[in-house]
CSV table of C-alpha atoms and ligand atoms in Angstrom, one decimal:
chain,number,residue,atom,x,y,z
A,213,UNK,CA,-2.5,-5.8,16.4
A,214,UNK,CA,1.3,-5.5,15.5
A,215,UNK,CA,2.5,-1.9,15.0
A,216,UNK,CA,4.9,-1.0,11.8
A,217,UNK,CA,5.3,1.8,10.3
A,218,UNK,CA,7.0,2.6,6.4
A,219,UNK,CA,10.6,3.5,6.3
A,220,UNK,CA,12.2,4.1,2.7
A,221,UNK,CA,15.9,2.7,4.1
A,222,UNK,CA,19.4,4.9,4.4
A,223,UNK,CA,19.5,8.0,2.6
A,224,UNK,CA,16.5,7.6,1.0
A,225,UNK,CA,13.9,8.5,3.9
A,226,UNK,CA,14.1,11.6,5.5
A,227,UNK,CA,12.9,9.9,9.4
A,228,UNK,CA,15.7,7.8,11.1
A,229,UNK,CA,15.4,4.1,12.8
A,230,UNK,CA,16.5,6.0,16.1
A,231,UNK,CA,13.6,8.7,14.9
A,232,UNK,CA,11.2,5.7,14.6
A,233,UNK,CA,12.7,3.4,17.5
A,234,UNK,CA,10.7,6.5,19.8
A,235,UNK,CA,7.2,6.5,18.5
A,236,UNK,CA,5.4,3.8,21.2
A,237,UNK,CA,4.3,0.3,20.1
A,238,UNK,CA,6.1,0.3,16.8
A,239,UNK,CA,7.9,-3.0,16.5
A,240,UNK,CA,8.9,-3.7,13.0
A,241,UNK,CA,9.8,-1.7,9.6
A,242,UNK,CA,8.1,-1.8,6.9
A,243,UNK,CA,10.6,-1.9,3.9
A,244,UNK,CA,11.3,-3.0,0.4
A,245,UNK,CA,14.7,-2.5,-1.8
A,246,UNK,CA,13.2,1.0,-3.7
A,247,UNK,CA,16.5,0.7,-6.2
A,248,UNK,CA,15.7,-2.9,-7.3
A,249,UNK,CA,13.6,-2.4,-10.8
A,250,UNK,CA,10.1,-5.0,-11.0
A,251,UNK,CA,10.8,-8.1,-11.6
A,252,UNK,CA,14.5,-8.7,-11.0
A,253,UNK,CA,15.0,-10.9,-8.3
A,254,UNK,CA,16.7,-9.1,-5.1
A,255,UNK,CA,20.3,-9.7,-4.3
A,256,UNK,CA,20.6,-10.9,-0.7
A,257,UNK,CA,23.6,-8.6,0.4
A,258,UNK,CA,21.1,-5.6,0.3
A,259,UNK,CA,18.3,-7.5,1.7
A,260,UNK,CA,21.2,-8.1,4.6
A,261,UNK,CA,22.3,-5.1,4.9
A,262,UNK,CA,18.4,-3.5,5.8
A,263,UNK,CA,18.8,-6.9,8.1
A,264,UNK,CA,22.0,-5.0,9.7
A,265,UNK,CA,20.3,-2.0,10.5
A,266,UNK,CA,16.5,-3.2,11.8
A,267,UNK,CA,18.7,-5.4,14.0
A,268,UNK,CA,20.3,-2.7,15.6
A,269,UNK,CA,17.4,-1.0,16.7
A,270,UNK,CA,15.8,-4.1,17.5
A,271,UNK,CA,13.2,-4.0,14.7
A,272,UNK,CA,11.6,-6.6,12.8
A,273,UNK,CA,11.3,-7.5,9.0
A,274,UNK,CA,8.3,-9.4,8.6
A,275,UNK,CA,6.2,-6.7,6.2
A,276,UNK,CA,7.4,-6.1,3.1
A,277,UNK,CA,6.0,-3.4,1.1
A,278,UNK,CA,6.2,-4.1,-2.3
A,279,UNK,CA,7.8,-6.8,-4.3
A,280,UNK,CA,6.4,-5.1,-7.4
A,281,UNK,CA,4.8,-7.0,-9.8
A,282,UNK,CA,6.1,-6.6,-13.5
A,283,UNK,CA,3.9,-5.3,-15.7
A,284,UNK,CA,4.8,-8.1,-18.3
A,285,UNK,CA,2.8,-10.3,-15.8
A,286,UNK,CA,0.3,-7.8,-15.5
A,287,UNK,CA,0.2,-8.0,-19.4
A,288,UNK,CA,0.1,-11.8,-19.4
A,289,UNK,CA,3.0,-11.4,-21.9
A,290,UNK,CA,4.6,-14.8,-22.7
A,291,UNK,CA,8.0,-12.8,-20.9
A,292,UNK,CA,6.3,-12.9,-17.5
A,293,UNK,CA,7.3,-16.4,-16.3
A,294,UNK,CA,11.2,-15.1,-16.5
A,295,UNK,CA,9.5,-12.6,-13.9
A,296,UNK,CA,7.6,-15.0,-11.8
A,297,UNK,CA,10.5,-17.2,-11.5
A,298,UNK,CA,12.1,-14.1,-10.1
A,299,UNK,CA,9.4,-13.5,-7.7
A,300,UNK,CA,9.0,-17.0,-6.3
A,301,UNK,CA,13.3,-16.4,-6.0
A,302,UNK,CA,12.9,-13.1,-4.2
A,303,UNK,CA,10.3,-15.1,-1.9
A,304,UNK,CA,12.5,-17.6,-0.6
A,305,UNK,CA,14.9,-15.0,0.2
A,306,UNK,CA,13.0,-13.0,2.2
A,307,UNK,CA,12.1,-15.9,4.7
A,308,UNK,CA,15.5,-16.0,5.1
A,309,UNK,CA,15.3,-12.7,7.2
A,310,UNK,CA,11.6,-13.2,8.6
A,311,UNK,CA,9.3,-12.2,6.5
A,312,UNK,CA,6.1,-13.0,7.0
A,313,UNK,CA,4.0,-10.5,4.5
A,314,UNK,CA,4.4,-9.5,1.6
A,315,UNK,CA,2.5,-6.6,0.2
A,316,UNK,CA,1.9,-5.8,-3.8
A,317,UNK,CA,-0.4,-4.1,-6.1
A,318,UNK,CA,-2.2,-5.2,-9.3
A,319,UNK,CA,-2.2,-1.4,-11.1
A,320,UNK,CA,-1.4,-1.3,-14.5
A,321,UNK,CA,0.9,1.3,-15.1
A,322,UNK,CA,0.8,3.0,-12.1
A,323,UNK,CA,0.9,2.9,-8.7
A,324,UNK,CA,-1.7,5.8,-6.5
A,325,UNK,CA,-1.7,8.9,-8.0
A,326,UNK,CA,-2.5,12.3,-6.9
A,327,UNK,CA,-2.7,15.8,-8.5
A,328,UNK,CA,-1.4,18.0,-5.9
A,329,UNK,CA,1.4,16.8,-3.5
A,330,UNK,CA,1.4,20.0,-1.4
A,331,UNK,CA,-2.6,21.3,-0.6
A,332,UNK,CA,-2.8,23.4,2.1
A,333,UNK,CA,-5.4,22.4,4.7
A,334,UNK,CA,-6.7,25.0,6.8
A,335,UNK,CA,-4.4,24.3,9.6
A,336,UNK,CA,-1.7,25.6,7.9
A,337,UNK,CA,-0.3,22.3,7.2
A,338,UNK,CA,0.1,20.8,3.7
A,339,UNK,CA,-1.2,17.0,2.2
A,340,UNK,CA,-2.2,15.2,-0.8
A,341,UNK,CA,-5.0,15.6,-2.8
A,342,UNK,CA,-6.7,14.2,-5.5
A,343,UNK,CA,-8.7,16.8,-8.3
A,344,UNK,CA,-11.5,13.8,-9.8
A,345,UNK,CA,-12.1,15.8,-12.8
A,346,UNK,CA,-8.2,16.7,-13.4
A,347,UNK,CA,-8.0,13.0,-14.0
A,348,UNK,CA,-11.1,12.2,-15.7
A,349,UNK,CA,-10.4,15.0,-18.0
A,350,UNK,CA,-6.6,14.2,-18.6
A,351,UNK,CA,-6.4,12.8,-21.5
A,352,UNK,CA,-3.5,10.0,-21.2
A,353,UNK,CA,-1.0,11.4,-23.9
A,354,UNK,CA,-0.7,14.7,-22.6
A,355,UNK,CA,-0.1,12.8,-19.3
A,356,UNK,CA,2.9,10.7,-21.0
A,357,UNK,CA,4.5,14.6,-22.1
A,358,UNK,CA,3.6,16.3,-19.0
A,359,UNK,CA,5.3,13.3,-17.3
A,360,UNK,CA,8.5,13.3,-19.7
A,361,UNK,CA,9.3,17.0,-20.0
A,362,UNK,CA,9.0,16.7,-15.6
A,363,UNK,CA,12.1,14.9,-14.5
A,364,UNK,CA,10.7,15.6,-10.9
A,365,UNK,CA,7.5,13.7,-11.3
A,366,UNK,CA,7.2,11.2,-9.3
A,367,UNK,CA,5.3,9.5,-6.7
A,368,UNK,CA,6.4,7.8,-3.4
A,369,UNK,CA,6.6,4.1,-4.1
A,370,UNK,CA,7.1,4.1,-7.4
A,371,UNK,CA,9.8,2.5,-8.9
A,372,UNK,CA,11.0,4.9,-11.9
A,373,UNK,CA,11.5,2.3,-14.7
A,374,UNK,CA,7.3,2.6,-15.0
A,375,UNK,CA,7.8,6.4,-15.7
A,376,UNK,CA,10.7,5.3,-18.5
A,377,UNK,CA,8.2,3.2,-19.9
A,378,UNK,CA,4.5,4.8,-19.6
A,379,UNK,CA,4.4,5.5,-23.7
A,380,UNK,CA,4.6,2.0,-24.8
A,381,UNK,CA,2.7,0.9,-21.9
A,382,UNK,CA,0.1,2.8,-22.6
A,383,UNK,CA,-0.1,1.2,-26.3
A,384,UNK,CA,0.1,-2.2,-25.1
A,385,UNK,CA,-2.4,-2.1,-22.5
A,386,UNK,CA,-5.2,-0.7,-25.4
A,387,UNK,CA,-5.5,-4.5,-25.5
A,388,UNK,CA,-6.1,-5.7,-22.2
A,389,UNK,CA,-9.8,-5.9,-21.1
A,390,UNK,CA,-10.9,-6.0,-16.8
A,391,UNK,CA,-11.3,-10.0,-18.0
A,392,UNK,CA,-7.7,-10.3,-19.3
A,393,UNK,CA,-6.1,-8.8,-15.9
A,394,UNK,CA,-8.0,-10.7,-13.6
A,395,UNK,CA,-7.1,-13.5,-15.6
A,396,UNK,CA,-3.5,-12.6,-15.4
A,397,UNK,CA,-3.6,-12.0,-11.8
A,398,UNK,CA,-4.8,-16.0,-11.3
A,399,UNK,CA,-2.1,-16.8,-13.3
A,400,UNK,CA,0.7,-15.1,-11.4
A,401,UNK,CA,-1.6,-16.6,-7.8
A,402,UNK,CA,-1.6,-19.6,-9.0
A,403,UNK,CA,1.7,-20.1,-9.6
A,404,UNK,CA,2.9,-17.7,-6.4
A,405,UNK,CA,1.1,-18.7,-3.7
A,406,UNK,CA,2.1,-22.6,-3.3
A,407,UNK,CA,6.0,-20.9,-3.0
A,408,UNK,CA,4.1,-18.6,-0.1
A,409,UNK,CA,2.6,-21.3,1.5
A,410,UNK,CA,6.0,-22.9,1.6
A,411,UNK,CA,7.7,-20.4,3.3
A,412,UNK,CA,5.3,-19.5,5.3
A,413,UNK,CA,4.5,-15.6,3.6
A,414,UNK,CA,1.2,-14.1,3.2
A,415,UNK,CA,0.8,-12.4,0.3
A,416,UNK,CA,-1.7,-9.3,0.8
A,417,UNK,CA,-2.9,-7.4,-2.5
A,418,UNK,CA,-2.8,-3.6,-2.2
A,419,UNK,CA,-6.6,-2.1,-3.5
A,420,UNK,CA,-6.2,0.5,-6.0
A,421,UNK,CA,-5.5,4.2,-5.3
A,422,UNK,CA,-8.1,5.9,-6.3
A,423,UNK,CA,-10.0,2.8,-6.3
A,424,UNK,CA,-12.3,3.2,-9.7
A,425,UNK,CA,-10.5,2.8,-13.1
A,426,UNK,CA,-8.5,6.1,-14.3
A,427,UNK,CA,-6.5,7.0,-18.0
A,428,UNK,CA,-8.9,4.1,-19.5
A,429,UNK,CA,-6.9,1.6,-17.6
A,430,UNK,CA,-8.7,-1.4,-16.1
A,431,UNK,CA,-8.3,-1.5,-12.2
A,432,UNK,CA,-9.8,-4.7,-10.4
A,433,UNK,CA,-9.1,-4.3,-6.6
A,434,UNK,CA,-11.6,-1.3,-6.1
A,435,UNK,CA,-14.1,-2.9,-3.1
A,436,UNK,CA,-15.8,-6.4,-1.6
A,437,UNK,CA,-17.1,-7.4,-4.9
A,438,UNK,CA,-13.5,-7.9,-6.0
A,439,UNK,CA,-12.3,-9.1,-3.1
A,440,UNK,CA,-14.4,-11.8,-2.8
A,441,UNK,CA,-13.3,-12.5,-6.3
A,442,UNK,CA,-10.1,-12.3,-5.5
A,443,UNK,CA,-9.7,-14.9,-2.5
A,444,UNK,CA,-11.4,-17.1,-4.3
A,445,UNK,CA,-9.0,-17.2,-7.3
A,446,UNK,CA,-6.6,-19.0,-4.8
A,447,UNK,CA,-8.5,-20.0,-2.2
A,448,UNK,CA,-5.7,-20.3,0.7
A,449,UNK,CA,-5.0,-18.1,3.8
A,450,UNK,CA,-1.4,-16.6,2.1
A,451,UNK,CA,-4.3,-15.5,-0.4
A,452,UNK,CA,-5.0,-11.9,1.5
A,453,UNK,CA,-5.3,-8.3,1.8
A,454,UNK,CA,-3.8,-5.4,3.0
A,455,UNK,CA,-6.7,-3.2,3.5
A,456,UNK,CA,-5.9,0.4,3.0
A,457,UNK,CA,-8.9,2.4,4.8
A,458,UNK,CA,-7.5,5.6,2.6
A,459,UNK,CA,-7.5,4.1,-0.8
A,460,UNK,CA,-11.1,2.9,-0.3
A,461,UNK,CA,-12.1,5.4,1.7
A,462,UNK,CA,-12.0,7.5,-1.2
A,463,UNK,CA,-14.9,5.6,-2.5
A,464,UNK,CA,-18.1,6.5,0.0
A,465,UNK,CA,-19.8,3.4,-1.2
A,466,UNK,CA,-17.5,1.7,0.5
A,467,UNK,CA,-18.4,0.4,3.8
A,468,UNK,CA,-14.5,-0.5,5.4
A,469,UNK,CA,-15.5,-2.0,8.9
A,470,UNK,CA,-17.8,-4.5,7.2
A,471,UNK,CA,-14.8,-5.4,5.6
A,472,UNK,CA,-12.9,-5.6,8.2
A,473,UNK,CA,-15.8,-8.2,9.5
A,474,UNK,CA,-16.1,-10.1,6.5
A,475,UNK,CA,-12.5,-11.0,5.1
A,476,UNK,CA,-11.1,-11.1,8.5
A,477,UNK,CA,-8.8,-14.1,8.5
A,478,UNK,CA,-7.5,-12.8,5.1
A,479,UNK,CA,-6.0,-9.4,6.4
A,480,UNK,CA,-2.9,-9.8,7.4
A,481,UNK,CA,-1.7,-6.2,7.0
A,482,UNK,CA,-4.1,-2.9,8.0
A,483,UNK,CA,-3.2,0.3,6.0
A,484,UNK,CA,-5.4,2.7,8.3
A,485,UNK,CA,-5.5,6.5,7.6
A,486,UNK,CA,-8.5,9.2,6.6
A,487,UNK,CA,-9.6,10.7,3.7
A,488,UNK,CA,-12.0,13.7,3.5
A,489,UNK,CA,-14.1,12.8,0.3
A,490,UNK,CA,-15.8,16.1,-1.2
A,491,UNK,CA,-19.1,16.0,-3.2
A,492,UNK,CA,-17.3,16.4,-6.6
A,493,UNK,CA,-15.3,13.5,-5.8
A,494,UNK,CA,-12.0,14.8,-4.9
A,495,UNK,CA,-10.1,14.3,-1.8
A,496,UNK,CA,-7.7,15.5,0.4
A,497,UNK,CA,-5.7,13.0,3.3
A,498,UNK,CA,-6.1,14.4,6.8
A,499,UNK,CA,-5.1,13.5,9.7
A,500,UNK,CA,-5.9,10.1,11.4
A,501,UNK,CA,-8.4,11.2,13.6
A,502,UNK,CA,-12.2,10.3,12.8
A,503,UNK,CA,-13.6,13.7,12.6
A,504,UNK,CA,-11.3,15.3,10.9
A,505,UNK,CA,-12.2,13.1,7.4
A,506,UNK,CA,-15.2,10.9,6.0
A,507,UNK,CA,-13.8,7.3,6.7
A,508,UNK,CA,-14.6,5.9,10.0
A,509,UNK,CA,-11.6,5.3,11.6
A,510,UNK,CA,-13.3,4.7,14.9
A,511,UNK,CA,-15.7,2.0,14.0
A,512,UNK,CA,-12.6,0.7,11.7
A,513,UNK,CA,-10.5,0.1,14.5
A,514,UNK,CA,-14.0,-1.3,16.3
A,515,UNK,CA,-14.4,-3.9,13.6
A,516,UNK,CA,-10.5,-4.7,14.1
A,517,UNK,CA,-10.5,-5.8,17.7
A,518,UNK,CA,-13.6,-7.2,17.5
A,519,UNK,CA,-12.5,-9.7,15.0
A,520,UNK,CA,-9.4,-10.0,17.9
A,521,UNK,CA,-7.0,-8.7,14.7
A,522,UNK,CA,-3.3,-9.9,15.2
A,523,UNK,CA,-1.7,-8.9,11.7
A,524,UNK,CA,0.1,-6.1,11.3
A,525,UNK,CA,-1.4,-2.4,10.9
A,526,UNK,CA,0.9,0.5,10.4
A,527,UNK,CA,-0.7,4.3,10.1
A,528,UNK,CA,-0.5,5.8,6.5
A,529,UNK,CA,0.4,9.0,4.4
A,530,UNK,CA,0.0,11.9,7.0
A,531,UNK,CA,-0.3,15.6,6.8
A,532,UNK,CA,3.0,17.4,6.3
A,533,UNK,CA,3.1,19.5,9.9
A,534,UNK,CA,5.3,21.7,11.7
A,535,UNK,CA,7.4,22.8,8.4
A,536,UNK,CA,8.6,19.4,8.6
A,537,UNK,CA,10.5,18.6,5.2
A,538,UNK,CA,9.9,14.8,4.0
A,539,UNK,CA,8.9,12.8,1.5
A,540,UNK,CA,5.3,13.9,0.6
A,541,UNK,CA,2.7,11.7,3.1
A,542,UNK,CA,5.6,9.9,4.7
A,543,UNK,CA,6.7,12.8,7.0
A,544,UNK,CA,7.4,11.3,10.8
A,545,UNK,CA,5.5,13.8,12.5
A,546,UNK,CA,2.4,13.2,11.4
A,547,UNK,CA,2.1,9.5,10.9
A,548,UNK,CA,3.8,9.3,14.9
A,549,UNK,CA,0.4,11.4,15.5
A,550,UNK,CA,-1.5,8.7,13.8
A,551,UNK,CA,-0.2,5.7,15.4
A,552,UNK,CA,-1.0,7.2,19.1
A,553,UNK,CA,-4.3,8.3,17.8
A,554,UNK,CA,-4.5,4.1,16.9
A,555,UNK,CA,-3.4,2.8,20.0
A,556,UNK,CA,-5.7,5.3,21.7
A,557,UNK,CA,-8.8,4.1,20.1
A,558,UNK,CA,-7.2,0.5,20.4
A,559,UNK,CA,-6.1,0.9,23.9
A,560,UNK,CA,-9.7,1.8,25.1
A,561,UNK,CA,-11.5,-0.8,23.1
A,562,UNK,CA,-8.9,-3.9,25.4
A,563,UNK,CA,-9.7,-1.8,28.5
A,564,UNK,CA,-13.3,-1.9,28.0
A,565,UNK,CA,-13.2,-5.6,27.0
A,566,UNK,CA,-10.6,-6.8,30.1
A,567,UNK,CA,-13.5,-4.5,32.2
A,568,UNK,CA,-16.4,-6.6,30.5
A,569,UNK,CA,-14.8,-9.9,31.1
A,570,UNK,CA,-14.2,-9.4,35.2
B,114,DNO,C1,1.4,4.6,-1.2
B,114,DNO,C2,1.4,3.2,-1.0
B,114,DNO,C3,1.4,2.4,-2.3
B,114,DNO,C4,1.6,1.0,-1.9
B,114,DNO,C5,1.6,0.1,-3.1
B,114,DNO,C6,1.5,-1.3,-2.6
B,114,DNO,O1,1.7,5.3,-0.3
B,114,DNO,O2,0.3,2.8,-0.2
B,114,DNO,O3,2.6,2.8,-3.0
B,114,DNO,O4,2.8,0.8,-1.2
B,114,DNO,O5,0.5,0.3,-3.9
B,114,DNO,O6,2.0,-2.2,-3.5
């Protein structure tokens, strides 16, 4: 297991390389140019300059998190090969400076979503949280003017340009059946992952957050039945997954470390963080540790080494603790909690084995 861990680059991310550079195990950033709008291709002199500064604290750049896809593409509008061409483009480039992962999403329209940013846990600390019938009530129009008249809204990871667009988007995804996107996702495989194989870059789809269709928008990349589906459109091993043990998690039905035993060979990159999942169906992120949520994050890091995982895993949103300030789930604090809470589970699991095998 290779240890990353999200940073949002220079002036944009409240935690430091030298912040990061102290957590133990972490040996590689996880980055993306936030400022570049889906679709175009990314200019190398910024890619170089991220290059610069993981070089100087003697981090890596082989997981990229995202190269968004444009939701032309998404559309299967006849506009989305200008945007593939731009991807493939954006591919080749990224070699150039190691990568070896890139992580995207298939969401139409938007990215996760949650309705409260700030919930107070009983700790005292604050996270995310997610209000099931807020959603299922909203209905999307009053979403598009809530949206608009809040030039704050917005979520981590999301480029704004979807925000600019959400009215029209809405409108011209009336058309678009569960049938049509999967069919537009083989389309944009088909052509993307020969240039991955090429270059030697696994691509690894991000499930949906919350992972069950919301605002009457299809979502495909909810649990194994779709996943299966999925590796099969393109049967090849740059074909993959980055399992996120939150955004499933959400989902009870969802058993993650039989995933985690099933697709292995087609993970290259481990989201893993905990949910607690109420009976209503909301949820709130906790912290990393087993108890403390419903998703089993012992028996997921279990399933992990016993498949002998090498990708890369990095820990995800965290609380927000200790009045730290940061951009909401990607505090340091927290997610440096996480990552020792990993290797601690981790660490035990090798001891136990090297014990075993003497
Ligand atoms: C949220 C993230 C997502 C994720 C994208 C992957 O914190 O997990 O924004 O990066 O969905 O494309």
């Amino acid at each position: 297991m290779k240890m990353v861990f999200r940073w949002y680059g220079e002036g944009n991310d409240t935690v430091s390389l030298r912040q990061i550079k102290q957590i133990p195990g972490v040996e590689g950033i996880v980055w993306a140019l936030h400022d570049v709008p889906a679709g175009e291709e990314w200019p190398m002199d910024k890619i170089m300059a991220y290059k610069e500064q993981a070089d100087a604290h003697g981090f890596h750049l082989e997981v990229v998190e995202s190269v968004n896809v444009h939701e032309d593409i998404k559309l299967g509008l006849p506009t989305r090969d200008v945007y593939i061409e731009n991807y493939k483009k954006t591919i080749a480039k990224l070699a150039q400076v190691g990568a070896k992962t890139i992580c995207y999403n298939f969401m139409p329209v938007f990215d996760w979503i949650r309705t409260d940013l700030f919930r107070a846990l009983e700790d005292g600390s604050t996270a995310m949280f997610y209000d099931k019938a807020q959603v299922d009530l909203m209905d999307p129009e009053a979403l598009v003017r809530m949206i608009a008249d809040n030039p704050y809204f917005t979520m981590p990871g999301w480029e704004p340009e979807r925000l600019r667009r959400l009215a029209p988007l809405f409108e011209a995804y009336k058309q678009v059946t569960e049938q049509d996107l999967w069919d537009n996702l083989q389309y944009f495989l088909e052509q993307i992952i020969p240039v991955a194989e090429q270059y030697d870059i696994r691509m690894a789809i991000h499930p949906d957050d919350p992972p069950w269709p919301i605002f009457g928008l299809p979502r495909i990349m909810t649990g194994p039945d779709n996943f299966r589906k999925l590796l099969k459109l393109v049967d090849s091993p740059y074909n993959g997954l980055t399992l996120c043990s939150g955004s499933l998690g959400s989902n009870p039905a969802n058993d993650i470390p039989a995933m985690v035993r099933e697709f292995a060979g087609r993970i290259p990159f481990a989201h893993i963080r905990n949910v607690r999942v109420y009976e209503n169906g909301d949820f709130i992120e906790t912290s990393h540790r087993a108890e403390d949520g419903t998703v089993d994050i012992v028996g997921i890091m279990r399933a992990y080494h016993e498949i002998g995982f090498t990708g890369y895993a990095r820990p995800d949103h965290g609380r927000h603790i200790w009045d730290e300030q940061c951009r909401p789930g990607y505090g340091l604090y927290d997610r440096a909690l996480g990552i020792m809470y990993l290797w601690g589970v981790w660490d035990a699991f090798q001891r136990e084995k090297k014990e075993r095998l003497q």
